[in-house]
mmCIF file of C-alpha atoms and ligand atoms in Angstrom:
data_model
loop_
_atom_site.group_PDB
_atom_site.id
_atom_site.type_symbol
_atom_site.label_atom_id
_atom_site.label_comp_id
_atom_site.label_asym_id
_atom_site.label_seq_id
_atom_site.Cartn_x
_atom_site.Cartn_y
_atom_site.Cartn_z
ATOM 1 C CA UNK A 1 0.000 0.000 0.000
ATOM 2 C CA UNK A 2 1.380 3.488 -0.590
ATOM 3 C CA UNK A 3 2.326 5.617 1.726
ATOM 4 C CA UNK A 4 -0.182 7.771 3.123
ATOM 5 C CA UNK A 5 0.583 11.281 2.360
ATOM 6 C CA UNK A 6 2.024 13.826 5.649
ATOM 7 C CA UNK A 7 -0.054 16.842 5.711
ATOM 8 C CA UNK A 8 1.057 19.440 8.768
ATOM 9 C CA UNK A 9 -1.297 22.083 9.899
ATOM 10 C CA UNK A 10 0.874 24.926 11.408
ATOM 11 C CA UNK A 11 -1.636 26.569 13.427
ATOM 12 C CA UNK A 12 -1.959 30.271 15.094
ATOM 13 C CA UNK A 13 -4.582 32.114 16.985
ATOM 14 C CA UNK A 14 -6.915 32.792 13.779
ATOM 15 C CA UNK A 15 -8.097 29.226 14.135
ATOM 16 C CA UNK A 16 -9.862 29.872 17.182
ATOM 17 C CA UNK A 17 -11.476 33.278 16.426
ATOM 18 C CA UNK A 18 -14.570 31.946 15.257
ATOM 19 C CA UNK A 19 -14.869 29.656 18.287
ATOM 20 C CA UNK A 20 -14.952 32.902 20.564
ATOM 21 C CA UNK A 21 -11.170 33.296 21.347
ATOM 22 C CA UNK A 22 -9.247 36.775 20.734
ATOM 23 C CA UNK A 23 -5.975 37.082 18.567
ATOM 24 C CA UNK A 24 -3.534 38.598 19.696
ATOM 25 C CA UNK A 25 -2.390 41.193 16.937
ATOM 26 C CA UNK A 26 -5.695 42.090 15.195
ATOM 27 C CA UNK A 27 -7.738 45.164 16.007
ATOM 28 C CA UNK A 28 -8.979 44.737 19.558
ATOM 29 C CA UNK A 29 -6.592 41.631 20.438
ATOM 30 C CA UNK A 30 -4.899 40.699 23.276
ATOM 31 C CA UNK A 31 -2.196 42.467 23.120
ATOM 32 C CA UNK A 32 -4.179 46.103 22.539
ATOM 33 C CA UNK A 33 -6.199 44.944 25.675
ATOM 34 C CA UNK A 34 -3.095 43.984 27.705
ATOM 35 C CA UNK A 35 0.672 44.823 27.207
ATOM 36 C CA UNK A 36 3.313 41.695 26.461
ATOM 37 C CA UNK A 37 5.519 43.453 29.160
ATOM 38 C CA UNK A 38 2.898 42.915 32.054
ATOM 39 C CA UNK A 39 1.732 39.455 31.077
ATOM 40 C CA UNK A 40 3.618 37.417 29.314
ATOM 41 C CA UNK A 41 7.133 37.883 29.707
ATOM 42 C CA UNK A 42 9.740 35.861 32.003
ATOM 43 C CA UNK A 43 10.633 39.002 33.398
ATOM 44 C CA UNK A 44 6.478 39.737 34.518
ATOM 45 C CA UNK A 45 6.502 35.982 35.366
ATOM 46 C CA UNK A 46 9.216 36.911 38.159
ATOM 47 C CA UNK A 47 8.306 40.271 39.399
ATOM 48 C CA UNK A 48 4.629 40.400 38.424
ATOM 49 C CA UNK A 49 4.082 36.885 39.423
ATOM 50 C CA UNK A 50 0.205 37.261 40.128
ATOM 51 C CA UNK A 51 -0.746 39.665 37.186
ATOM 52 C CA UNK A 52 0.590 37.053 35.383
ATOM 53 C CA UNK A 53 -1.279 34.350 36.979
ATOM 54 C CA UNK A 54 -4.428 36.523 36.692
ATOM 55 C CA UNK A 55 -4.085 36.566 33.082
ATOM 56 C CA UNK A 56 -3.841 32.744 32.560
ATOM 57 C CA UNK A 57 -6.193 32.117 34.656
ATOM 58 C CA UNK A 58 -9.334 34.412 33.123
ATOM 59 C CA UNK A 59 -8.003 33.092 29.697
ATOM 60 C CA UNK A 60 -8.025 29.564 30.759
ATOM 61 C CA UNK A 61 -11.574 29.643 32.579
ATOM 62 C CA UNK A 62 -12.903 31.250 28.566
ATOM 63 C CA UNK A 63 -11.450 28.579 27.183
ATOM 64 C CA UNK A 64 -13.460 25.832 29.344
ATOM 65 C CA UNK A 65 -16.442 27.656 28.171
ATOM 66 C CA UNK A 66 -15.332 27.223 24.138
ATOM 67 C CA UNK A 67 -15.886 24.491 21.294
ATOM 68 C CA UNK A 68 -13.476 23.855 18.840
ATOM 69 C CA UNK A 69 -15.268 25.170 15.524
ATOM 70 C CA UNK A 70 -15.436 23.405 11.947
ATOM 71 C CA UNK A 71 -11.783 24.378 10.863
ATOM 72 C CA UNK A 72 -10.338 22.296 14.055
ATOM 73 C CA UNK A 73 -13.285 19.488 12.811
ATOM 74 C CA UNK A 74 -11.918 19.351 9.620
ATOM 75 C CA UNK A 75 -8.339 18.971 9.939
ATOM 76 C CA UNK A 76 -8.981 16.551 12.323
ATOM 77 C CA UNK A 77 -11.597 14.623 10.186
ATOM 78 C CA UNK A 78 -8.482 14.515 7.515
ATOM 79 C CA UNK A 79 -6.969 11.780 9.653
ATOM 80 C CA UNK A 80 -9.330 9.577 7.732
ATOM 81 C CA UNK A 81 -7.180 10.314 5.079
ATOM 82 C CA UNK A 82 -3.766 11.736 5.430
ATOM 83 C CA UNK A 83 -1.113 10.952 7.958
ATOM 84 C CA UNK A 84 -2.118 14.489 10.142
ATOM 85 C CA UNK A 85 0.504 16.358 12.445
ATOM 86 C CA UNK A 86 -0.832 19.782 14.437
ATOM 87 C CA UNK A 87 2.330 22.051 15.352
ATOM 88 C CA UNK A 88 0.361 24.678 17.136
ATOM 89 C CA UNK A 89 1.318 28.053 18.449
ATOM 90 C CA UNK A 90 -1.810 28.298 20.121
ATOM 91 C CA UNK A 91 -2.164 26.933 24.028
ATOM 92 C CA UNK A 92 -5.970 26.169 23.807
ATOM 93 C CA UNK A 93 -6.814 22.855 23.709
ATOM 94 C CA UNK A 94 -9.572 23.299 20.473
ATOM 95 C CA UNK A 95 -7.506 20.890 18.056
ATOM 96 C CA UNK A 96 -7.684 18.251 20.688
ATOM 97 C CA UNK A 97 -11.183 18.444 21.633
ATOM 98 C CA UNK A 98 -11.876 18.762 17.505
ATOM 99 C CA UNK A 99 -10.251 15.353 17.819
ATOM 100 C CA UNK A 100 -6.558 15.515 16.039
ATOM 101 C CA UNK A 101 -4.137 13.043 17.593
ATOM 102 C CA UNK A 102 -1.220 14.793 16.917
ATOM 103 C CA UNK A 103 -0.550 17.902 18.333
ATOM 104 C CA UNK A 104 2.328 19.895 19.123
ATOM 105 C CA UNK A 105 1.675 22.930 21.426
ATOM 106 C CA UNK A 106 4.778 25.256 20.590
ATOM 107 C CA UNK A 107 3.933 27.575 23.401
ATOM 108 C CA UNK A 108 2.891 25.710 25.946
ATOM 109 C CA UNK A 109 -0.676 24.693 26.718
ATOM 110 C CA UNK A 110 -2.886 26.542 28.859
ATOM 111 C CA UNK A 111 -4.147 23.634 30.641
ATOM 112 C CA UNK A 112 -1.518 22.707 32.323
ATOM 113 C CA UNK A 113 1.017 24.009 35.240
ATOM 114 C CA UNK A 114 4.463 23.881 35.716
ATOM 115 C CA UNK A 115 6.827 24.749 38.671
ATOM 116 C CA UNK A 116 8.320 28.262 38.437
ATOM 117 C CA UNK A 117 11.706 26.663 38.625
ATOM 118 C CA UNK A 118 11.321 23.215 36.874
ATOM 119 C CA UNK A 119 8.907 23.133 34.051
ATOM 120 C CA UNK A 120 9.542 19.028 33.605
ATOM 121 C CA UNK A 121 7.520 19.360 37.067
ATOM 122 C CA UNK A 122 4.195 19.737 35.179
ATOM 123 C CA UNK A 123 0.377 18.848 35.739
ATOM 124 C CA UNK A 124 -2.931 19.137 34.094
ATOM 125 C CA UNK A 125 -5.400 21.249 36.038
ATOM 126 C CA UNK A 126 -8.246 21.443 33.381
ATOM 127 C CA UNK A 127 -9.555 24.423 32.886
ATOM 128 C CA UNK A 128 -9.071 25.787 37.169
ATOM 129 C CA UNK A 129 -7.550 28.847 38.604
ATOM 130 C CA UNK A 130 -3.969 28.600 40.417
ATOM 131 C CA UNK A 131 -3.376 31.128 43.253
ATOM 132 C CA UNK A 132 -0.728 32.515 45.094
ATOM 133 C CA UNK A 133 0.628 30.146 47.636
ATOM 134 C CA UNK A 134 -0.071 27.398 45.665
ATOM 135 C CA UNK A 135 3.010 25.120 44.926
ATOM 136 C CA UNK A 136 4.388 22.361 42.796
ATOM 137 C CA UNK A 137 6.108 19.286 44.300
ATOM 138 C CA UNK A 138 9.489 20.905 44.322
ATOM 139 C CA UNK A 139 8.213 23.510 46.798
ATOM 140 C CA UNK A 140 7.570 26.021 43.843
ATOM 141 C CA UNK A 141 5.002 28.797 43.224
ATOM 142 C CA UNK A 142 2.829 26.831 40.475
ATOM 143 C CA UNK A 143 2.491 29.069 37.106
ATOM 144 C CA UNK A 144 1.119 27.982 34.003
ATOM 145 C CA UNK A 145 3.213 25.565 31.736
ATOM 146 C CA UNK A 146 3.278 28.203 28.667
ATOM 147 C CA UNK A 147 6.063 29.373 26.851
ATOM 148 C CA UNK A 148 6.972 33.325 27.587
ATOM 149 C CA UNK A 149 8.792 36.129 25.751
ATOM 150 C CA UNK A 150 12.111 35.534 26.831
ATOM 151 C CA UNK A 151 11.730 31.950 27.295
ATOM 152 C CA UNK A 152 13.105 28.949 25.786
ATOM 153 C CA UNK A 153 10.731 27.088 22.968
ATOM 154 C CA UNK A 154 11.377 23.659 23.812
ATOM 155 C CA UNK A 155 9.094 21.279 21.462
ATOM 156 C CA UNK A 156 11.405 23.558 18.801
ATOM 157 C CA UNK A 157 13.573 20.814 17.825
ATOM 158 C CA UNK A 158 11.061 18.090 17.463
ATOM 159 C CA UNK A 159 8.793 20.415 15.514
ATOM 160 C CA UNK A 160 11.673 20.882 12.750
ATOM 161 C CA UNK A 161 11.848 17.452 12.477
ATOM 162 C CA UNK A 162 8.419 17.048 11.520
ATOM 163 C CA UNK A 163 8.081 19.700 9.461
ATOM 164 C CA UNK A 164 11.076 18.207 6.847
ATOM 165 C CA UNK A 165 8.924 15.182 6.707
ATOM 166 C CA UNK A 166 5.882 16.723 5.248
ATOM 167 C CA UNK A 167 4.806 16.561 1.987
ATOM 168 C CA UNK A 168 1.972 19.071 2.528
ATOM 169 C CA UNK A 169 1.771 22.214 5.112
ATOM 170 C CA UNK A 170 -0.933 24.241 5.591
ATOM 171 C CA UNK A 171 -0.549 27.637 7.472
ATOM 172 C CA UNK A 172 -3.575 28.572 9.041
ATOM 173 C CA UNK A 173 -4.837 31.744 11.353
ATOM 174 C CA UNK A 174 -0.735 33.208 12.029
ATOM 175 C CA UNK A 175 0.732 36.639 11.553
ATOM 176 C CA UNK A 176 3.782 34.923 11.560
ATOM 177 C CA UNK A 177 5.330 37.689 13.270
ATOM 178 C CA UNK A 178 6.551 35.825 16.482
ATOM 179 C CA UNK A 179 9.870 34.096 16.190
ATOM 180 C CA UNK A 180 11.600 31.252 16.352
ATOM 181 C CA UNK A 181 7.887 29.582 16.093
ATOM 182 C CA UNK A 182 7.429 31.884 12.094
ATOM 183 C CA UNK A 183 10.994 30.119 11.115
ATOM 184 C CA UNK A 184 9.381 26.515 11.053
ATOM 185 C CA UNK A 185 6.783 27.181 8.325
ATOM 186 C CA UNK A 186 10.465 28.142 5.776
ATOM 187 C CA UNK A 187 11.659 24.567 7.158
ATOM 188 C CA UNK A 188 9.658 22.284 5.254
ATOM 189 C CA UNK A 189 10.941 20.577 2.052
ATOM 190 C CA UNK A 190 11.425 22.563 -1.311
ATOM 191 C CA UNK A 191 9.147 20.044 -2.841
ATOM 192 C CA UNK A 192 6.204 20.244 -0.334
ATOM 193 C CA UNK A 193 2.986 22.110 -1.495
ATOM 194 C CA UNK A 194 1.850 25.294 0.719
ATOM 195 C CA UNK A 195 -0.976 26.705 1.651
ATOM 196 C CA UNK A 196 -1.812 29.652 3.615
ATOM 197 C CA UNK A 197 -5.435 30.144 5.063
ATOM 198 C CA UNK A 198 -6.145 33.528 6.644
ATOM 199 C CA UNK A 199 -8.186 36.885 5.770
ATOM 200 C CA UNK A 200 -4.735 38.828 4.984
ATOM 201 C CA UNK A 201 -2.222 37.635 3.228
ATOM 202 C CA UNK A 202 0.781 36.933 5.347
ATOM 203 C CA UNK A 203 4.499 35.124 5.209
ATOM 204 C CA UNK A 204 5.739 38.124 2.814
ATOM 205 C CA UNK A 205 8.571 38.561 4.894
ATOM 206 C CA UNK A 206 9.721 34.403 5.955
ATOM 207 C CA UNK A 207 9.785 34.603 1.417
ATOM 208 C CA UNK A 208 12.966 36.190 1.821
ATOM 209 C CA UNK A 209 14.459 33.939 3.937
ATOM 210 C CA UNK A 210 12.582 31.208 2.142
ATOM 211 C CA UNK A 211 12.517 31.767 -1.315
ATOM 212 C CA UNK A 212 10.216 28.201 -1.827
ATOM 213 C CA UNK A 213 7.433 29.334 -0.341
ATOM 214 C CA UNK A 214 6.722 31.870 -2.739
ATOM 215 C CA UNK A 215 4.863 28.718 -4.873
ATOM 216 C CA UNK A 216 2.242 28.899 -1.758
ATOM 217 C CA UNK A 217 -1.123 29.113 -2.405
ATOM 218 C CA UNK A 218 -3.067 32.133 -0.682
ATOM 219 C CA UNK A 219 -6.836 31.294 0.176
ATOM 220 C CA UNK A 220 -7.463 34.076 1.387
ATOM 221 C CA UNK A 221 -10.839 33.140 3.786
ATOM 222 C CA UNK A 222 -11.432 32.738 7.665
ATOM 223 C CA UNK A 223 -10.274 29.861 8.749
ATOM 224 C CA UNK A 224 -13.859 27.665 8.522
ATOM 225 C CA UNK A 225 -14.653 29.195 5.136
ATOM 226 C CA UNK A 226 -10.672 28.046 4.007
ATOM 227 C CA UNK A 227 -10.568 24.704 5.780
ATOM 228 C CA UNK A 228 -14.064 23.797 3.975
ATOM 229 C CA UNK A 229 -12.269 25.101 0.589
ATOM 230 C CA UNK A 230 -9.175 23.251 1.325
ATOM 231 C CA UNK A 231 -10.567 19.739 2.668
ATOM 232 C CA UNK A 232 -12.499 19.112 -0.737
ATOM 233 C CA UNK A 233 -9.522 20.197 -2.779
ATOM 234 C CA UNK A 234 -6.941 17.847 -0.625
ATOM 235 C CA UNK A 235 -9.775 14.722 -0.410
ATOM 236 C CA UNK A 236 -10.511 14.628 -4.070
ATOM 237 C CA UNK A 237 -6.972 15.636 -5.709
ATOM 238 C CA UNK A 238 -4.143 13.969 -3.298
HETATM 239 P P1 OAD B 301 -1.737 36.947 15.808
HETATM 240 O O1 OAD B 301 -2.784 37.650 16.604
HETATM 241 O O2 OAD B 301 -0.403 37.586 15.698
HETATM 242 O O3 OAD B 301 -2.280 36.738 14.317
HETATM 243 C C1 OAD B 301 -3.562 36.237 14.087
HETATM 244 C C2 OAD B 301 -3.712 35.994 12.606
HETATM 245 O O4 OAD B 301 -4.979 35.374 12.408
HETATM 246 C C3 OAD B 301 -3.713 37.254 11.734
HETATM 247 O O5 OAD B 301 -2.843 37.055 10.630
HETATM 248 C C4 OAD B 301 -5.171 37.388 11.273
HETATM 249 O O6 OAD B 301 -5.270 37.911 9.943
HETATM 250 C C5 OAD B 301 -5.625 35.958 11.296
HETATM 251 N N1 OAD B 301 -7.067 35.754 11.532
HETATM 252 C C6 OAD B 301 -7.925 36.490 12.262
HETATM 253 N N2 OAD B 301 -9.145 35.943 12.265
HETATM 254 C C7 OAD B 301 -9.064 34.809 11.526
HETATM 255 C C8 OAD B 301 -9.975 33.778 11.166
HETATM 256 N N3 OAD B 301 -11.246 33.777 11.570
HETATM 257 N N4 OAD B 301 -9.520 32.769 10.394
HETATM 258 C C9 OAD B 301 -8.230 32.725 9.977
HETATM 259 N N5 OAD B 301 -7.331 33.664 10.276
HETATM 260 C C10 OAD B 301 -7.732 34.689 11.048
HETATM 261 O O7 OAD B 301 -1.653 35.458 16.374
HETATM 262 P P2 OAD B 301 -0.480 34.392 16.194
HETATM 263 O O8 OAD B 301 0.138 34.507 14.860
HETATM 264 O O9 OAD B 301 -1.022 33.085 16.617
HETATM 265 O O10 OAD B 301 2.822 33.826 21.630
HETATM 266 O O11 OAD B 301 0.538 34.907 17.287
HETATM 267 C C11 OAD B 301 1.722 34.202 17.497
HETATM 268 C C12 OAD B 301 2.130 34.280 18.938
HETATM 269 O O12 OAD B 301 2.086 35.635 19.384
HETATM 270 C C13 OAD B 301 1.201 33.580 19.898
HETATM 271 O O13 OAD B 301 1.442 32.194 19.994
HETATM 272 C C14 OAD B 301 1.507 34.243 21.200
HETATM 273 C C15 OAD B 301 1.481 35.668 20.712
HETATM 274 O O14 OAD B 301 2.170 36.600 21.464
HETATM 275 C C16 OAD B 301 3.179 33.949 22.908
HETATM 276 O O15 OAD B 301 2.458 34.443 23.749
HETATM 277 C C17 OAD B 301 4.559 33.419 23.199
#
């Protein structure tokens, strides 16, 4: 039997818009309703430590309260098909609950905590609030297992290796603007077929770097409207 073909869905906040969640960079976004500086950097982990909790936890009660929407459905219905890997910079849990089985959470995952000194010392609290006070087994103020500005990436490595492997990648819902996470989507094999999902058209600058990916193909819808576009083309032509 042939081998099944590797699709990889490189994922950013756009996918979750239409299930309720903010992006970060668009008009209104996170980041215009709260500064990086205050809430998600190492330094604000350390000196601001319960802003910073505050943050996580109001975003990761939403999130308990949100469905995955028919673009996470889809790529996870493609399993049927395709050999499917998520590489996600997003820390909801949508593309898991939409049922994909392979998902790599670049930044971290907002259901789960980590000790402030040892993040291999890391549980899943669901979608609950952590406080002040409250510690890990190493003794450790508990904070949320999430990667911040400043901080290491460390599913990096195993991400590249799974992006030269594909045969397919499909960008969906990123500004690519946030590095070393952009850098991946360039990584992928000269001979792999693009795509790019998202209202605007984005990736103009990783081109330069990247000179391959200026064969991508732009379908330029939200990321339900895309996916639905996509899924037929991928299921009847691959
Ligand atoms: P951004 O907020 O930077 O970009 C969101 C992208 O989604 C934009 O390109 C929008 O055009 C697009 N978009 C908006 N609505 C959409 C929809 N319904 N369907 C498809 N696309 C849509 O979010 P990210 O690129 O994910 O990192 O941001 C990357 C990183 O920056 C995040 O992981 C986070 C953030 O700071 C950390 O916190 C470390």
């Amino acid at each position: 039997m042939a081998r099944r073909k590797k699709i990889i869905f490189f994922t950013g906040a756009g996918i979750s818009q239409e299930s309720g969640i903010d992006t970060f960079r668009d008009s209104g976004g996170i980041w215009e309703q709260h500064t990086i500086e205050q809430v998600a950097t190492a330094t604000a982990m350390y000196e601001n430590t319960e802003t910073v909790l505050e943050f996580f936890n109001d975003r990761r009660l939403a999130l308990g309260n949100t469905l995955p929407n028919k673009a996470h459905e889809l790529i996870a219905k493609l399993e049927e098909d395709f050999d499917v890997e998520v590489i996600t910079q997003n820390v909801d849990d949508l593309h898991e609950r939409a049922g994909s089985s392979n998902v790599t959470h670049l930044h971290g995952e907002l259901t789960k905590v980590c000790s402030m000194k040892n993040h291999k010392i890391s549980h899943d609290i669901g979608y609950n609030t952590i406080r002040m006070g409250e510690l890990a087994s190493d003794g450790e103020q508990l904070r949320p297992d999430v990667v911040l500005f400043g901080e290491d990436v460390p599913k990096l490595e195993v991400a590249q290796t799974k992006m030269w492997d594909a045969d397919i990648i499909v960008v969906v819902g990123t500004s690519l603007s946030v590095y070393p996470a952009a850098n991946l989507v360039g990584y992928g094999k000269n001979s792999a077929k693009y795509y790019f999902i998202n209202p605007e058209k984005t990736g103009e600058t990783l081109m330069y770097s990247y000179p391959h990916l200026s064969k991508a193909k732009f379908i330029l819808k939200k990321a339900t409207a895309g996916m639905e576009e996509l899924y037929s083309k991928l299921v009847d032509k691959e």
